[in-house]
Amino acid sequence: MCDKEAEINNHLFLHCKTAVNLWHMFLCILGVSWVMPETSLDMLKHWEGMSRRRRSIEDGWKYIPACIWWTLWRERNERSHDGQASSIQKIKMKSLSLLYFWCKQDMVGR
Ligand SMILES: [Zn+2]
């Protein structure tokens, strides 16, 4: 993704510059200060714990890791297969739109 580090899961999904940007955006929106765990697995464990405590406040909270990771994965594939890189603003918008879409689908399904 960044061509600076080996493409391992923890780097791509948590510590790569684009990933850090996306996480930062969502955490700012939610007003949460957070120290990024080393691994994706630890990240999910912490997120789940926090998600349980905050469920009544933000229902879409549970989708955020999947939303960020799906956005990153698609961007990574577009860069490596099509040679097209989106700006960070565009990646952020894609991620927010995706979360909105998933939340909307979830509400329709109830
Ligand atoms: Zn990187």
PDB file of C-alpha atoms and ligand atoms in Angstrom:
ATOM      1  CA  MET A   1       0.000   0.000   0.000  1.00  0.00           C
ATOM      2  CA  CYS A   2       2.665   2.534   1.000  1.00  0.00           C
ATOM      3  CA  ASP A   3       5.635   0.785  -0.647  1.00  0.00           C
ATOM      4  CA  LYS A   4       7.625   1.415   2.523  1.00  0.00           C
ATOM      5  CA  GLU A   5       6.944  -1.626   4.677  1.00  0.00           C
ATOM      6  CA  ALA A   6       6.346  -5.338   4.113  1.00  0.00           C
ATOM      7  CA  GLU A   7       2.700  -6.010   3.441  1.00  0.00           C
ATOM      8  CA  ILE A   8       1.679  -7.990   6.477  1.00  0.00           C
ATOM      9  CA  ASN A   9      -1.823  -7.861   7.908  1.00  0.00           C
ATOM     10  CA  ASN A  10      -0.954  -5.817  11.025  1.00  0.00           C
ATOM     11  CA  HIS A  11       0.838  -3.193   8.986  1.00  0.00           C
ATOM     12  CA  LEU A  12      -1.738  -2.923   6.212  1.00  0.00           C
ATOM     13  CA  PHE A  13      -4.771  -2.810   8.505  1.00  0.00           C
ATOM     14  CA  LEU A  14      -3.449  -0.944  11.544  1.00  0.00           C
ATOM     15  CA  HIS A  15      -0.117   0.792  11.126  1.00  0.00           C
ATOM     16  CA  CYS A  16       0.191   1.818   7.481  1.00  0.00           C
ATOM     17  CA  LYS A  17      -0.216   5.569   6.954  1.00  0.00           C
ATOM     18  CA  THR A  18      -3.592   5.223   5.205  1.00  0.00           C
ATOM     19  CA  ALA A  19      -4.874   2.860   7.906  1.00  0.00           C
ATOM     20  CA  VAL A  20      -3.754   5.255  10.656  1.00  0.00           C
ATOM     21  CA  ASN A  21      -5.588   8.068   8.864  1.00  0.00           C
ATOM     22  CA  LEU A  22      -8.831   6.104   8.670  1.00  0.00           C
ATOM     23  CA  TRP A  23      -8.687   4.910  12.268  1.00  0.00           C
ATOM     24  CA  HIS A  24      -7.931   8.431  13.410  1.00  0.00           C
ATOM     25  CA  MET A  25     -10.928   9.818  11.529  1.00  0.00           C
ATOM     26  CA  PHE A  26     -13.394   7.357  13.063  1.00  0.00           C
ATOM     27  CA  LEU A  27     -11.944   7.677  16.567  1.00  0.00           C
ATOM     28  CA  CYS A  28     -12.173  11.474  16.321  1.00  0.00           C
ATOM     29  CA  ILE A  29     -15.805  11.264  15.209  1.00  0.00           C
ATOM     30  CA  LEU A  30     -16.533   9.020  18.193  1.00  0.00           C
ATOM     31  CA  GLY A  31     -14.483  11.153  20.582  1.00  0.00           C
ATOM     32  CA  VAL A  32     -12.360   8.219  21.679  1.00  0.00           C
ATOM     33  CA  SER A  33      -8.663   8.337  22.493  1.00  0.00           C
ATOM     34  CA  TRP A  34      -7.026   5.078  21.687  1.00  0.00           C
ATOM     35  CA  VAL A  35      -3.600   3.509  21.569  1.00  0.00           C
ATOM     36  CA  MET A  36      -3.415   1.266  18.520  1.00  0.00           C
ATOM     37  CA  PRO A  37      -2.700  -2.355  19.522  1.00  0.00           C
ATOM     38  CA  GLU A  38       0.123  -4.255  17.809  1.00  0.00           C
ATOM     39  CA  THR A  39      -2.054  -6.855  16.112  1.00  0.00           C
ATOM     40  CA  SER A  40      -5.427  -6.993  14.350  1.00  0.00           C
ATOM     41  CA  LEU A  41      -6.560  -9.681  16.765  1.00  0.00           C
ATOM     42  CA  ASP A  42      -5.835  -7.498  19.817  1.00  0.00           C
ATOM     43  CA  MET A  43      -7.537  -4.643  18.063  1.00  0.00           C
ATOM     44  CA  LEU A  44     -10.730  -6.675  17.612  1.00  0.00           C
ATOM     45  CA  LYS A  45     -10.687  -7.811  21.245  1.00  0.00           C
ATOM     46  CA  HIS A  46     -10.395  -4.223  22.513  1.00  0.00           C
ATOM     47  CA  TRP A  47     -12.978  -3.007  20.052  1.00  0.00           C
ATOM     48  CA  GLU A  48     -15.458  -5.665  21.083  1.00  0.00           C
ATOM     49  CA  GLY A  49     -15.071  -4.761  24.747  1.00  0.00           C
ATOM     50  CA  MET A  50     -15.623  -1.095  24.012  1.00  0.00           C
ATOM     51  CA  SER A  51     -18.449  -1.887  21.626  1.00  0.00           C
ATOM     52  CA  ARG A  52     -20.357  -3.695  24.375  1.00  0.00           C
ATOM     53  CA  ARG A  53     -20.121  -0.683  26.659  1.00  0.00           C
ATOM     54  CA  ARG A  54     -21.159   1.800  23.977  1.00  0.00           C
ATOM     55  CA  ARG A  55     -23.841  -0.116  22.119  1.00  0.00           C
ATOM     56  CA  SER A  56     -26.671   2.164  23.126  1.00  0.00           C
ATOM     57  CA  ILE A  57     -24.737   5.253  22.054  1.00  0.00           C
ATOM     58  CA  GLU A  58     -23.511   4.318  18.601  1.00  0.00           C
ATOM     59  CA  ASP A  59     -25.079   1.339  16.968  1.00  0.00           C
ATOM     60  CA  GLY A  60     -22.837   1.457  13.920  1.00  0.00           C
ATOM     61  CA  TRP A  61     -19.784   1.168  16.152  1.00  0.00           C
ATOM     62  CA  LYS A  62     -19.553  -2.595  15.605  1.00  0.00           C
ATOM     63  CA  TYR A  63     -19.101  -2.159  11.848  1.00  0.00           C
ATOM     64  CA  ILE A  64     -16.183   0.252  11.972  1.00  0.00           C
ATOM     65  CA  PRO A  65     -13.240  -2.231  11.943  1.00  0.00           C
ATOM     66  CA  ALA A  66     -14.768  -4.208   9.059  1.00  0.00           C
ATOM     67  CA  CYS A  67     -15.565  -0.978   7.248  1.00  0.00           C
ATOM     68  CA  ILE A  68     -11.996   0.319   7.582  1.00  0.00           C
ATOM     69  CA  TRP A  69     -10.472  -3.003   6.614  1.00  0.00           C
ATOM     70  CA  TRP A  70     -12.743  -3.462   3.606  1.00  0.00           C
ATOM     71  CA  THR A  71     -11.928   0.051   2.411  1.00  0.00           C
ATOM     72  CA  LEU A  72      -8.195  -0.565   2.844  1.00  0.00           C
ATOM     73  CA  TRP A  73      -8.350  -3.923   1.114  1.00  0.00           C
ATOM     74  CA  ARG A  74     -10.156  -2.451  -1.902  1.00  0.00           C
ATOM     75  CA  GLU A  75      -7.727   0.453  -2.078  1.00  0.00           C
ATOM     76  CA  ARG A  76      -4.765  -1.910  -1.799  1.00  0.00           C
ATOM     77  CA  ASN A  77      -6.153  -4.016  -4.668  1.00  0.00           C
ATOM     78  CA  GLU A  78      -6.822  -0.993  -6.849  1.00  0.00           C
ATOM     79  CA  ARG A  79      -3.248   0.157  -6.287  1.00  0.00           C
ATOM     80  CA  SER A  80      -1.616  -3.192  -6.941  1.00  0.00           C
ATOM     81  CA  HIS A  81      -3.845  -4.460  -9.770  1.00  0.00           C
ATOM     82  CA  ASP A  82      -4.958  -1.295 -11.557  1.00  0.00           C
ATOM     83  CA  GLY A  83      -2.132   1.033 -10.580  1.00  0.00           C
ATOM     84  CA  GLN A  84      -4.705   3.570  -9.333  1.00  0.00           C
ATOM     85  CA  ALA A  85      -4.301   5.304  -6.006  1.00  0.00           C
ATOM     86  CA  SER A  86      -7.061   7.389  -4.439  1.00  0.00           C
ATOM     87  CA  SER A  87      -6.339  10.448  -2.337  1.00  0.00           C
ATOM     88  CA  ILE A  88      -6.718  10.103   1.421  1.00  0.00           C
ATOM     89  CA  GLN A  89      -9.792  12.369   1.278  1.00  0.00           C
ATOM     90  CA  LYS A  90     -11.419  10.083  -1.257  1.00  0.00           C
ATOM     91  CA  ILE A  91     -10.546   6.976   0.781  1.00  0.00           C
ATOM     92  CA  LYS A  92     -12.090   8.591   3.867  1.00  0.00           C
ATOM     93  CA  MET A  93     -15.265   9.407   1.937  1.00  0.00           C
ATOM     94  CA  LYS A  94     -15.488   5.847   0.599  1.00  0.00           C
ATOM     95  CA  SER A  95     -15.160   4.506   4.117  1.00  0.00           C
ATOM     96  CA  LEU A  96     -17.799   6.855   5.570  1.00  0.00           C
ATOM     97  CA  SER A  97     -20.199   6.070   2.707  1.00  0.00           C
ATOM     98  CA  LEU A  98     -19.703   2.361   3.246  1.00  0.00           C
ATOM     99  CA  LEU A  99     -20.413   2.651   6.978  1.00  0.00           C
ATOM    100  CA  TYR A 100     -23.512   4.707   6.243  1.00  0.00           C
ATOM    101  CA  PHE A 101     -24.690   2.096   3.728  1.00  0.00           C
ATOM    102  CA  TRP A 102     -24.109  -0.816   6.128  1.00  0.00           C
ATOM    103  CA  CYS A 103     -25.896   0.972   8.994  1.00  0.00           C
ATOM    104  CA  LYS A 104     -28.812   1.772   6.720  1.00  0.00           C
ATOM    105  CA  GLN A 105     -29.035  -1.865   5.564  1.00  0.00           C
ATOM    106  CA  ASP A 106     -28.922  -2.981   9.189  1.00  0.00           C
ATOM    107  CA  MET A 107     -31.844  -0.715  10.099  1.00  0.00           C
ATOM    108  CA  VAL A 108     -33.877  -1.917   7.101  1.00  0.00           C
ATOM    109  CA  GLY A 109     -33.262  -5.517   8.175  1.00  0.00           C
ATOM    110  CA  ARG A 110     -34.828  -4.973  11.617  1.00  0.00           C
TER     111      ARG A 110
HETATM  112 ZN    ZN B   1       2.343   0.776   4.600  1.00  0.00          ZN
END
